[in-house]
Amino acid sequence: MAMSRALIATRHRPDNHLHHLLVTPSSSPRLPPAGLALATPLLLPRGGTTRRIMPVCPRHGSGGSDDLAPTPKSERTMTAFDLASLWVGLVVAVPVYYLAGSLVDLGMSAVQGVATVAFANLVVLATLVLTAAPAVTHGLPFPVLARAAFGVRGAHVPAVVRALIGCGWFGIESWIGGRAIFLLLPARLKTYTPLLAPVPGLGASVLEIACLLAFTTAQLAVIMRGMDGIRELEKYSAPVLVALTSLLLYWAYVSAGGFGTILSLPPRLAGDEFWKIFFPALTANISFWSTVAISIPDFARYARSQTDQVLGQVGLPVFMGLFTFAGVAITSSTEAIFGRVVSDPIELLGLIGGPATKVLAIFGISLAIITTNIAANVVAPANTLVALAPRTFTFATGALVTAMLGIAFQPWRLLSSSESFVFTWLLGNAVLMGPIGGVVLADHYVVRRTALDVDALYSEEAGSPYYFQGGFNAAAMVAMAAGFAAVVPGFLHKVGLLPSVSKALVVAYDNAWFVSFFVAGAVYCLLCRRREGAPI
């Protein structure tokens, strides 16, 4: 999902050197999660309407902002505690609850679900640490580091991919917010048949779409008023969600007769059936944080040391494990309480409590969704559009396009079942993000052996080491395409566009992040080995 929950939390620190994180494409997380900017940054000048791309080499004082210049040693003050605190804001989010509940809905027991999430987050932790290491060493954000692998212009490619994922997450969270509005509607309106009939070709009713549009409009209205109000609301959204989840966990504990009853519920999956779900679920959990794992340098550049960076990143598996346990335990308890699994927190709130409880709970969820969704899933796509076409888009029009694309993703289909959320949306994310991560890590650790020419990363001159072919590294593009190609057939089969594919391609898609990551990385290494005189 997005790192912007962390972004806003960091914004409240007294240090003002993080200002650029709110005016450049930004994430995590949750994410998204969640994620941060993958684009060449966009400057939003104060008091003016013109926008321009970062100067070629801010290090050399070209007269523009030096927001993406290497972070000075004096500003690298983020401790392990600071970074771990950022993960609290990332993990405590509605989509994380959906992910935990989906595992139970797919047939896992509470213990199996927590174990799957824990294993996945250890994999994510490894990629986080490896990706963040050069940022700590050189003080560089991801938009600059990406130039080493993709070229000074090719770095826009991961930005566009991240933007598309952000649009999808915006639609998903807006749909959840729309369902919260639906729950609060008068019973007479919710039972009026003409408004509940699905619109032909869409699969959602007029009333549901109206609620989605209403919630989306509310978010756009907040965007037009500026980000200051969002920063203020953000301070309260995570505590509200923690309190709401704690109350639900207490309700589950009392209603189900204690955690012993919840944890002892037998799994509905065993043997081969379990493994058929385990590997896609593992991949989905890795995919959930894949954008964060790529763009973590945007925060790690401020870490005091590699030790602080590594210890701080441990916050992900720790806090994710705790919040996942809460989500899995609550969802598992619904089977004992209602006789069926209720993995949707909005539906669960509709089944328990009186009108006052529903209103307060829905208000808390809506607050969390709005603050997270705007910061995490609007800023990056909107600023990416402006960066690519500054004469065509402003931030406001970019936000509007983001919202429209989010609705075009038809989020009601993505959340129609745990299968569609996990097997279509999250595994689909893995198809896109796996190859990018594979190329980035292979470039830094295998091809360049951690060596970087920092000054050259800011040069757009044709003869610079990272200009490659017209600003694009063909090896990176081919490798990324190879990673896509390895898993796209399985995706097309999953969404019904390919009637049949080989079992190997189905297995490849079920493990989409692993397959695309390693295929792209291996192809990139082979192409670079054949290329003579590869730059350092």
Coordinates of C-alpha atoms in Angstrom, one line a residue:
M1 CA 0.0 0.0 0.0
A2 CA 1.8 3.3 0.6
M3 CA 4.5 4.9 2.7
S4 CA 2.7 8.2 3.0
R5 CA 1.3 7.3 6.5
A6 CA 4.9 7.3 7.5
L7 CA 5.6 10.3 5.3
I8 CA 3.0 12.4 7.2
A9 CA 4.1 11.1 10.6
T10 CA 7.7 12.2 9.7
R11 CA 6.3 15.5 8.6
H12 CA 5.6 16.4 12.2
R13 CA 9.2 16.1 13.2
P14 CA 10.9 19.4 13.9
D15 CA 13.4 18.9 11.1
N16 CA 12.2 20.7 8.0
H17 CA 14.5 18.9 5.5
L18 CA 11.7 16.4 4.8
H19 CA 9.5 19.0 3.2
H20 CA 10.1 17.6 -0.3
L21 CA 8.4 14.3 0.6
L22 CA 5.0 16.1 0.5
V23 CA 5.7 17.8 -2.8
T24 CA 7.1 15.0 -4.8
P25 CA 5.4 11.7 -5.7
S26 CA 5.1 9.7 -2.5
S27 CA 3.9 6.4 -1.1
S28 CA 4.0 3.4 1.7
P29 CA 2.8 0.6 2.3
R30 CA -0.7 -0.1 2.7
L31 CA 0.6 0.7 1.9
P32 CA 0.1 -0.6 1.0
P33 CA 0.4 -0.7 0.6
A34 CA 1.2 1.5 0.1
G35 CA 4.7 3.5 -1.6
L36 CA 6.8 6.4 -2.2
A37 CA 7.8 8.3 -5.3
L38 CA 9.4 6.4 -8.1
A39 CA 9.3 9.3 -10.5
T40 CA 11.8 12.0 -11.3
P41 CA 10.6 14.6 -8.7
L42 CA 8.3 17.4 -9.5
L43 CA 8.9 20.8 -7.9
L44 CA 5.8 22.6 -6.8
P45 CA 7.0 26.2 -6.4
R46 CA 5.5 28.3 -3.7
G47 CA 3.5 31.2 -5.0
G48 CA 3.5 30.2 -8.6
T49 CA 1.8 28.0 -11.1
T50 CA 4.7 26.9 -13.3
R51 CA 6.3 23.5 -12.6
R52 CA 9.7 22.2 -13.7
I53 CA 11.7 19.0 -13.4
M54 CA 14.6 18.8 -11.0
P55 CA 17.7 20.5 -12.4
V56 CA 20.3 18.2 -13.9
C57 CA 22.8 18.4 -11.0
P58 CA 21.5 20.1 -7.9
R59 CA 24.8 19.3 -6.3
H60 CA 26.4 21.9 -8.5
G61 CA 24.1 24.7 -7.6
S62 CA 22.0 25.1 -10.8
G63 CA 19.7 27.5 -9.0
G64 CA 16.9 25.1 -8.3
S65 CA 15.8 23.2 -5.3
D66 CA 18.3 20.6 -4.0
D67 CA 15.5 18.4 -2.5
L68 CA 16.9 15.3 -4.2
A69 CA 20.6 16.1 -3.7
P70 CA 22.5 13.7 -1.4
T71 CA 21.4 14.2 2.2
P72 CA 24.1 16.0 4.2
K73 CA 25.6 14.1 7.1
S74 CA 24.2 16.7 9.5
E75 CA 20.6 15.8 8.4
R76 CA 21.0 12.0 8.7
T77 CA 19.4 11.9 12.1
M78 CA 16.7 9.2 11.8
T79 CA 17.2 6.6 14.5
A80 CA 16.0 3.0 14.6
F81 CA 13.2 4.0 16.8
D82 CA 12.1 6.7 14.3
L83 CA 12.0 4.2 11.5
A84 CA 10.2 1.6 13.5
S85 CA 7.6 4.2 14.5
L86 CA 7.0 4.9 10.8
W87 CA 6.0 1.2 10.4
V88 CA 3.3 1.6 13.0
G89 CA 1.5 4.1 10.9
L90 CA 1.9 1.9 7.8
V91 CA 0.7 -1.3 9.3
V92 CA -2.3 0.0 11.1
A93 CA -4.6 0.3 8.1
V94 CA -7.9 -1.1 6.8
P95 CA -6.4 -3.0 3.9
V96 CA -4.1 -4.9 6.3
Y97 CA -7.2 -6.1 8.1
Y98 CA -8.7 -7.1 4.8
L99 CA -5.5 -9.1 3.9
A100 CA -5.5 -10.9 7.3
G101 CA -9.2 -11.7 7.0
S102 CA -8.8 -13.0 3.5
L103 CA -6.4 -15.7 4.6
V104 CA -9.0 -17.0 7.1
D105 CA -11.7 -16.8 4.4
L106 CA -9.5 -18.8 2.1
G107 CA -9.4 -21.6 4.6
M108 CA -6.4 -21.0 6.8
S109 CA -6.6 -21.3 10.6
A110 CA -5.5 -18.4 12.7
V111 CA -2.1 -20.0 13.4
Q112 CA -1.5 -20.8 9.7
G113 CA -2.5 -17.2 8.7
V114 CA -0.2 -15.5 11.2
A115 CA 2.7 -17.9 10.2
T116 CA 2.2 -17.1 6.5
V117 CA 2.3 -13.4 7.1
A118 CA 5.4 -13.7 9.3
F119 CA 7.3 -15.7 6.7
A120 CA 6.3 -13.2 3.9
N121 CA 7.4 -10.2 6.0
L122 CA 10.8 -11.8 6.6
V123 CA 11.3 -11.9 2.8
V124 CA 10.1 -8.3 2.6
L125 CA 12.5 -7.3 5.4
A126 CA 15.4 -8.7 3.4
T127 CA 14.5 -6.7 0.3
L128 CA 13.9 -3.6 2.5
V129 CA 17.4 -3.8 4.1
L130 CA 19.1 -4.4 0.7
T131 CA 17.3 -1.7 -1.1
A132 CA 17.8 0.9 1.7
A133 CA 21.6 0.2 2.2
P134 CA 22.8 2.4 -0.7
A135 CA 20.5 5.2 0.4
V136 CA 22.0 5.2 3.8
T137 CA 25.6 5.1 2.4
H138 CA 25.1 7.9 -0.1
G139 CA 22.1 9.8 1.2
L140 CA 20.2 9.2 -2.0
P141 CA 16.4 8.9 -2.6
F142 CA 15.0 6.2 -4.9
P143 CA 14.3 8.6 -7.9
V144 CA 18.0 9.2 -8.1
L145 CA 19.1 5.6 -7.3
A146 CA 16.8 4.3 -10.0
R147 CA 18.8 6.1 -12.6
A148 CA 21.7 3.8 -12.1
A149 CA 19.7 0.8 -13.3
F150 CA 17.1 2.4 -15.7
G151 CA 18.8 5.5 -16.9
V152 CA 18.2 9.2 -16.2
R153 CA 15.0 9.0 -18.3
G154 CA 14.1 5.4 -17.9
A155 CA 13.6 6.0 -14.2
H156 CA 10.1 7.3 -15.2
V157 CA 9.1 3.7 -16.0
P158 CA 8.9 2.5 -12.4
A159 CA 7.2 5.8 -11.6
V160 CA 4.4 5.0 -14.1
V161 CA 4.0 1.5 -12.8
R162 CA 3.8 2.8 -9.2
A163 CA 1.3 5.4 -10.3
L164 CA -1.0 2.7 -11.8
I165 CA -0.9 0.6 -8.6
G166 CA -1.6 3.8 -6.6
C167 CA -4.7 4.4 -8.7
G168 CA -5.9 0.9 -8.1
W169 CA -5.4 1.2 -4.3
F170 CA -7.2 4.5 -4.4
G171 CA -10.2 2.8 -6.0
I172 CA -10.1 0.0 -3.5
E173 CA -10.0 2.2 -0.4
S174 CA -12.7 4.5 -1.9
W175 CA -14.9 1.5 -2.4
I176 CA -14.4 0.6 1.3
G177 CA -15.3 4.1 2.3
G178 CA -18.4 4.0 0.0
R179 CA -19.6 0.8 1.7
A180 CA -19.3 2.5 5.0
I181 CA -21.6 5.2 3.7
F182 CA -24.0 2.5 2.4
L183 CA -24.1 0.9 5.9
L184 CA -25.3 4.2 7.4
L185 CA -28.1 4.7 4.9
P186 CA -31.7 4.3 6.0
A187 CA -33.1 0.8 5.8
R188 CA -35.8 1.9 3.5
L189 CA -33.3 3.1 0.9
K190 CA -31.1 0.0 1.3
T191 CA -34.1 -2.2 0.5
Y192 CA -35.5 -0.3 -2.4
T193 CA -35.1 -2.9 -5.2
P194 CA -34.6 -0.6 -8.2
L195 CA -31.5 1.0 -6.6
L196 CA -30.0 -2.4 -5.6
A197 CA -30.2 -4.0 -9.1
P198 CA -26.7 -4.4 -10.6
V199 CA -25.9 -2.1 -13.5
P200 CA -25.5 -4.2 -16.6
G201 CA -21.9 -4.8 -17.4
L202 CA -20.6 -3.3 -14.1
G203 CA -21.7 -5.8 -11.4
A204 CA -22.5 -3.1 -8.9
S205 CA -25.8 -1.4 -8.0
V206 CA -26.7 2.2 -8.6
L207 CA -26.8 2.8 -4.9
E208 CA -23.4 1.3 -4.3
I209 CA -21.8 3.3 -7.1
A210 CA -23.5 6.4 -5.8
C211 CA -21.9 5.8 -2.4
L212 CA -18.5 5.3 -4.1
L213 CA -18.9 8.5 -6.0
A214 CA -19.9 10.4 -2.9
F215 CA -16.9 9.2 -0.9
T216 CA -14.6 9.9 -3.9
T217 CA -16.0 13.4 -4.2
A218 CA -15.5 14.0 -0.5
Q219 CA -11.8 13.0 -0.9
L220 CA -11.4 15.3 -3.9
A221 CA -12.9 18.2 -1.9
V222 CA -10.4 17.6 0.8
I223 CA -7.6 17.5 -1.8
M224 CA -8.6 20.9 -3.2
R225 CA -8.4 22.4 0.2
G226 CA -4.8 21.4 0.5
M227 CA -2.7 18.9 2.4
D228 CA -2.4 20.8 5.7
G229 CA -5.8 19.5 6.9
I230 CA -4.7 15.9 6.0
R231 CA -1.6 16.2 8.1
E232 CA -3.7 17.2 11.1
L233 CA -6.2 14.4 10.6
E234 CA -3.4 11.9 10.1
K235 CA -2.3 12.3 13.7
Y236 CA -5.6 10.8 14.8
S237 CA -6.3 8.1 12.2
A238 CA -3.8 5.5 13.4
P239 CA -4.8 5.8 17.1
V240 CA -8.5 5.6 16.1
L241 CA -7.9 2.4 14.1
V242 CA -5.8 0.9 16.9
A243 CA -8.6 1.7 19.4
L244 CA -11.3 0.3 17.1
T245 CA -9.3 -2.9 16.4
S246 CA -8.7 -3.4 20.1
L247 CA -12.4 -3.1 20.8
L248 CA -13.2 -5.6 18.1
L249 CA -10.5 -8.0 19.4
Y250 CA -12.1 -7.7 22.9
W251 CA -15.5 -8.3 21.5
A252 CA -14.2 -11.4 19.7
Y253 CA -12.5 -12.6 22.8
V254 CA -15.6 -12.3 24.9
S255 CA -18.1 -13.5 22.3
A256 CA -16.1 -16.6 21.2
G257 CA -15.1 -17.6 24.7
G258 CA -11.5 -16.7 24.7
F259 CA -8.5 -16.9 22.4
G260 CA -8.2 -20.6 23.2
T261 CA -11.4 -21.2 21.3
I262 CA -10.3 -19.0 18.4
L263 CA -6.9 -20.5 18.0
S264 CA -8.1 -24.1 18.3
L265 CA -10.5 -23.8 15.4
P266 CA -9.4 -26.4 12.9
P267 CA -8.2 -25.3 9.5
R268 CA -10.3 -26.0 6.5
L269 CA -7.2 -26.7 4.5
A270 CA -4.9 -29.7 4.8
G271 CA -2.3 -31.4 2.7
D272 CA -2.1 -30.4 -0.9
E273 CA -5.1 -28.1 -0.5
F274 CA -3.1 -26.0 2.0
W275 CA 0.0 -25.7 -0.2
K276 CA -2.2 -24.6 -3.2
I277 CA -3.3 -21.6 -1.0
F278 CA 0.0 -21.1 0.9
F279 CA 2.2 -20.0 -2.0
P280 CA -0.2 -17.5 -3.6
A281 CA -1.0 -16.2 -0.1
L282 CA 2.7 -15.9 0.6
T283 CA 3.2 -14.0 -2.7
A284 CA 0.2 -11.8 -2.0
N285 CA 1.6 -10.8 1.4
I286 CA 5.0 -9.9 -0.2
S287 CA 3.3 -8.0 -2.9
F288 CA 1.3 -6.0 -0.4
W289 CA 4.6 -4.2 0.6
S290 CA 6.4 -4.5 -2.7
T291 CA 6.1 -0.8 -3.6
V292 CA 7.5 0.1 -0.1
A293 CA 10.4 -2.4 -0.5
I294 CA 11.4 -0.6 -3.7
S295 CA 10.9 3.0 -2.6
I296 CA 12.2 2.7 1.0
P297 CA 15.4 4.8 0.2
D298 CA 13.2 7.9 0.3
F299 CA 13.2 7.5 4.1
A300 CA 16.4 5.5 4.7
R301 CA 18.5 8.3 3.2
Y302 CA 17.9 10.1 6.6
A303 CA 19.1 7.2 8.8
R304 CA 22.1 7.8 11.0
S305 CA 23.7 4.5 10.2
Q306 CA 23.2 1.1 8.6
T307 CA 22.6 -0.3 12.1
D308 CA 19.7 2.1 12.6
Q309 CA 18.3 1.3 9.2
V310 CA 18.4 -2.5 9.8
L311 CA 17.0 -2.4 13.4
G312 CA 14.3 0.1 12.3
Q313 CA 13.1 -2.1 9.5
V314 CA 12.5 -4.9 11.9
G315 CA 9.4 -2.9 12.9
L316 CA 7.6 -4.3 9.8
P317 CA 7.5 -8.0 10.8
V318 CA 6.9 -7.1 14.4
F319 CA 4.0 -4.7 14.0
M320 CA 2.6 -6.6 11.0
G321 CA 2.6 -9.8 13.1
L322 CA 0.7 -8.1 15.9
F323 CA -1.9 -6.4 13.7
T324 CA -2.3 -9.5 11.6
F325 CA -3.0 -11.6 14.7
A326 CA -5.7 -9.1 15.7
G327 CA -7.3 -9.3 12.2
V328 CA -7.0 -13.1 12.0
A329 CA -8.3 -13.7 15.5
I330 CA -11.3 -11.4 14.9
T331 CA -12.1 -13.0 11.6
S332 CA -11.7 -16.5 13.0
S333 CA -14.0 -15.7 15.8
T334 CA -16.8 -14.9 13.4
E335 CA -17.0 -18.5 12.3
A336 CA -17.7 -19.6 15.9
I337 CA -20.0 -16.6 16.6
F338 CA -22.0 -16.4 13.3
G339 CA -21.4 -19.8 11.8
R340 CA -19.6 -18.3 8.9
V341 CA -16.5 -16.3 8.2
V342 CA -16.9 -12.5 8.0
S343 CA -13.6 -11.1 6.7
D344 CA -15.0 -7.7 5.7
P345 CA -14.7 -5.3 8.7
I346 CA -17.5 -3.1 7.3
E347 CA -19.9 -6.1 7.1
L348 CA -18.8 -7.1 10.6
L349 CA -19.6 -3.7 12.0
G350 CA -23.0 -4.0 10.4
L351 CA -23.7 -7.2 12.3
I352 CA -22.7 -6.0 15.8
G353 CA -23.6 -3.0 18.0
G354 CA -26.3 -0.4 17.9
P355 CA -26.7 2.6 15.7
A356 CA -24.4 4.8 17.8
T357 CA -21.7 2.2 17.8
K358 CA -22.0 1.8 14.0
V359 CA -21.8 5.6 13.4
L360 CA -18.7 6.0 15.6
A361 CA -16.9 3.0 14.1
I362 CA -17.7 4.0 10.5
F363 CA -16.5 7.5 11.3
G364 CA -13.2 6.2 12.6
I365 CA -12.7 3.9 9.5
S366 CA -13.7 6.7 7.1
L367 CA -11.2 9.1 8.8
A368 CA -8.4 6.6 8.5
I369 CA -9.3 5.8 4.8
I370 CA -9.4 9.4 3.7
T371 CA -6.1 10.4 5.3
T372 CA -4.3 7.3 4.1
N373 CA -5.8 7.2 0.7
I374 CA -5.0 10.8 -0.3
A375 CA -1.5 10.8 1.0
A376 CA -0.6 7.3 -0.1
N377 CA -2.5 6.8 -3.3
V378 CA -3.2 10.2 -4.8
V379 CA 0.1 12.2 -4.4
A380 CA 2.3 9.8 -6.3
P381 CA 0.0 9.2 -9.4
A382 CA -1.0 12.9 -9.5
N383 CA 2.6 14.2 -9.4
T384 CA 3.7 11.5 -11.8
L385 CA 1.2 12.9 -14.4
V386 CA 2.4 16.4 -13.8
A387 CA 6.1 15.4 -14.1
L388 CA 5.4 13.6 -17.4
A389 CA 3.2 16.4 -18.9
P390 CA 3.7 19.6 -16.9
R391 CA 1.9 21.7 -19.5
T392 CA -1.2 19.5 -19.5
F393 CA -1.7 18.6 -15.8
T394 CA -1.7 20.4 -12.5
F395 CA -1.8 18.5 -9.2
A396 CA -5.6 19.0 -9.0
T397 CA -6.3 17.6 -12.5
G398 CA -3.8 14.8 -11.8
A399 CA -5.7 13.9 -8.6
L400 CA -9.0 13.9 -10.6
V401 CA -7.5 11.6 -13.2
T402 CA -6.2 9.4 -10.4
A403 CA -9.7 9.1 -9.0
M404 CA -11.2 8.4 -12.4
L405 CA -8.7 5.6 -13.0
G406 CA -9.3 4.2 -9.6
I407 CA -13.0 3.8 -10.3
A408 CA -12.1 2.4 -13.8
F409 CA -10.3 -0.4 -12.0
Q410 CA -13.8 -1.5 -10.8
P411 CA -12.7 -2.0 -7.1
W412 CA -16.0 -3.8 -6.3
R413 CA -14.8 -6.7 -8.4
L414 CA -11.4 -6.7 -6.8
L415 CA -13.0 -6.9 -3.3
S416 CA -15.9 -9.1 -4.3
S417 CA -14.2 -12.1 -2.7
S418 CA -11.0 -13.0 -0.9
E419 CA -10.0 -14.9 -4.1
S420 CA -10.2 -11.9 -6.3
F421 CA -8.4 -9.7 -3.8
V422 CA -5.5 -12.1 -3.3
F423 CA -5.3 -14.0 -6.6
T424 CA -6.1 -11.1 -9.0
W425 CA -5.2 -7.8 -7.3
L426 CA -2.3 -8.6 -5.0
L427 CA -0.7 -11.2 -7.3
G428 CA -1.2 -8.8 -10.2
N429 CA 0.8 -6.2 -8.2
A430 CA 3.5 -8.8 -7.9
V431 CA 3.6 -9.1 -11.7
L432 CA 4.5 -5.4 -12.0
M433 CA 6.7 -4.8 -9.0
G434 CA 8.7 -8.0 -8.9
P435 CA 10.8 -7.3 -12.1
I436 CA 11.5 -3.7 -10.9
G437 CA 12.9 -5.0 -7.6
G438 CA 14.9 -7.7 -9.4
V439 CA 16.6 -5.2 -11.7
V440 CA 17.3 -2.7 -9.0
L441 CA 19.0 -5.1 -6.6
A442 CA 20.8 -7.1 -9.4
D443 CA 22.2 -3.8 -10.7
H444 CA 23.5 -2.6 -7.4
Y445 CA 24.8 -5.8 -5.8
V446 CA 25.8 -8.0 -8.8
V447 CA 26.6 -5.7 -11.7
R448 CA 28.1 -2.7 -9.9
R449 CA 29.1 -4.5 -6.7
T450 CA 27.7 -1.5 -4.7
A451 CA 29.8 1.1 -6.6
L452 CA 28.1 4.3 -7.6
D453 CA 29.2 7.5 -9.3
V454 CA 26.9 9.9 -7.3
D455 CA 27.7 13.0 -9.4
A456 CA 26.9 11.2 -12.6
L457 CA 23.5 10.2 -11.3
Y458 CA 22.5 13.9 -11.6
S459 CA 23.8 14.4 -15.1
E460 CA 21.6 14.3 -18.2
E461 CA 24.4 14.8 -20.6
A462 CA 24.6 12.3 -23.5
G463 CA 28.0 11.2 -22.5
S464 CA 27.3 10.6 -18.8
P465 CA 27.6 7.0 -17.5
Y466 CA 23.9 6.6 -16.7
Y467 CA 22.6 8.1 -19.9
F468 CA 22.8 4.7 -21.7
Q469 CA 20.7 4.8 -24.9
G470 CA 18.9 8.1 -25.1
G471 CA 18.5 8.1 -21.3
F472 CA 17.2 4.6 -21.1
N473 CA 19.1 1.4 -20.1
A474 CA 18.0 -1.1 -22.7
A475 CA 19.3 -4.0 -20.6
A476 CA 17.0 -3.0 -17.7
M477 CA 14.0 -2.6 -20.0
V478 CA 14.5 -6.0 -21.6
A479 CA 15.1 -7.7 -18.3
M480 CA 12.0 -6.1 -16.8
A481 CA 10.0 -7.3 -19.9
A482 CA 11.3 -10.8 -19.4
G483 CA 10.2 -10.7 -15.8
F484 CA 6.7 -9.6 -16.9
A485 CA 6.6 -12.2 -19.7
A486 CA 7.2 -15.1 -17.2
V487 CA 4.1 -14.5 -15.2
V488 CA 1.7 -12.5 -17.5
P489 CA 0.2 -15.6 -19.1
G490 CA -0.9 -16.9 -15.7
F491 CA -2.4 -13.6 -14.9
L492 CA -4.4 -13.5 -18.2
H493 CA -5.6 -17.0 -17.4
K494 CA -6.7 -15.9 -13.9
V495 CA -8.8 -13.0 -15.2
G496 CA -10.3 -15.2 -18.0
L497 CA -8.5 -13.7 -21.0
L498 CA -6.7 -16.9 -21.7
P499 CA -8.9 -20.0 -21.6
S500 CA -6.1 -22.4 -20.8
V501 CA -2.4 -22.3 -20.0
S502 CA 0.1 -24.9 -18.9
K503 CA 0.4 -25.9 -15.2
A504 CA 3.9 -24.4 -15.1
L505 CA 2.5 -21.0 -16.0
V506 CA -0.2 -21.3 -13.4
V507 CA 2.5 -22.2 -10.8
A508 CA 4.6 -19.3 -12.0
Y509 CA 1.7 -16.8 -11.5
D510 CA 1.0 -18.3 -8.0
N511 CA 4.6 -17.3 -7.2
A512 CA 4.6 -14.2 -9.3
W513 CA 6.8 -12.0 -7.2
F514 CA 9.5 -14.7 -6.8
V515 CA 9.5 -15.7 -10.4
S516 CA 9.4 -12.2 -11.9
F517 CA 12.0 -10.9 -9.4
F518 CA 14.6 -13.6 -10.1
V519 CA 13.9 -13.9 -13.9
A520 CA 14.4 -10.1 -14.3
G521 CA 17.5 -10.0 -12.1
A522 CA 19.1 -13.0 -13.9
V523 CA 18.3 -11.6 -17.4
Y524 CA 19.7 -8.2 -16.4
C525 CA 23.0 -9.7 -15.1
L526 CA 23.4 -11.8 -18.3
L527 CA 22.8 -8.7 -20.6
C528 CA 25.2 -6.6 -18.6
R529 CA 27.9 -9.2 -18.7
R530 CA 27.6 -9.3 -22.5
R531 CA 27.7 -5.5 -22.7
E532 CA 31.3 -4.2 -23.0
G533 CA 32.3 -1.3 -20.9
A534 CA 29.3 -1.2 -18.6
P535 CA 29.5 1.9 -16.4
I536 CA 30.4 1.6 -12.8

